C-alpha angles and dihedrals in degrees: 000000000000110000120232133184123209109229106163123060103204121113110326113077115229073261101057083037088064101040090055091049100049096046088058092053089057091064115099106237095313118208109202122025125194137196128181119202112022101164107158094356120239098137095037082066095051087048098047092044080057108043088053086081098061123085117241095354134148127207115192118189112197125179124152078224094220094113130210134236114357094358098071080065082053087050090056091068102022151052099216088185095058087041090050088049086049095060100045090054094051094053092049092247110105087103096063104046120066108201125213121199116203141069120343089222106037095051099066082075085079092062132066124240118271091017100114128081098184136021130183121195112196093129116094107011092195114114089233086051099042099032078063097050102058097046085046097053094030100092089047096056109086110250084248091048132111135244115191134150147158144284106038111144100173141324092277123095132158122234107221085062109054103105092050121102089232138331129181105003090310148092101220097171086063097049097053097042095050100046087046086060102046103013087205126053147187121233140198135190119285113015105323114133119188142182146155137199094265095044102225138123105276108225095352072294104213116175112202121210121259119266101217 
């Protein structure tokens, strides 16, 4: 298991942190690695200290950094693409990770289909955003990849929320989304969710829980 330490508190939990750590070390020397949605970049950091250990392989982040729902508030204050630079810089990682701005669905034009090992959606959380990006993104993704991403609490939403950002402690755009391409997920503690195109569980994949 590749180890990973959390140096940025931002959204992901150490949890999280460590879900999303460990299923990338499941995946068999990955070529191309994508995130949407990289913001500030906590997770792109746990991303790129992963991908390091991989031979020839490329990890894009790519986010329009304008942010939805409470993170326009966030905008108004604040450059999230120089503070995600930033961070990159100070944990000696800006040199692995090529970062694309611009929208999270347009931009899988720039890939081929079946070129992507691992692919990580924490960018809009609106069924109609997010619901894009993964048919978007769908046809790049290997038919052995893997698509994960962020903020899945359980398998309940509520329809009149899912094009908000978040209501109620949930983001019920993502739960649904997700669940209408798949139909049948994978999910870590805390908030991982995970799929592939065969639906079925990658390796026998078991995520422990972290020993704090």
């Amino acid at each position: 298991m590749i180890q990973c330490e959390l140096t940025i508190d931002y959204q992901l939990s150490k949890q999280d942190a460590y879900s999303l750590a460990y299923l990338v070390g499941c995946i068999k020397e990955p070529k191309i690695i994508i995130e949407l949605g990289s913001w500030f970049g906590q997770s792109t950091v746990i991303l790129a200290m992963c991908m390091v250990a991989f031979k020839n392989c490329k990890f894009y982040a790519i986010d329009n950094f304008m942010g939805t729902g409470s993170d326009l508030a966030v905008r108004l204050n604040e450059n999230p693409k120089k503070i995600l630079e930033e961070n990159l810089k100070n944990t000696h990682l800006i040199d692995f990770v090529n970062i694309i701005e611009g929208d999270s669905a347009d931009t899988s034009d720039k890939f081929e289909d079946n070129s992507i090992d691992f692919i990580f959606i924490d960018a809009d959380h609106r069924y109609s955003g997010i619901r894009k990006d993964l048919l978007k993104w769908y046809p790049k993704v290997k038919e052995d990849g893997i698509f994960c991403g962020h903020d899945f609490v359980d398998f309940e939403y509520d329809e009149r929320y899912i094009e908000e950002d978040y209501f109620e402690e949930r983001h019920h755009g993502v739960i649904k989304a997700t669940q209408e391409i798949f139909g049948r997920l994978n999910w870590l503690p805390d908030k991982i969710w995970w799929a592939n195109k065969k639906n079925r569980l990658l390796y026998n994949f078991r995520c422990p829980k972290m020993s704090i």
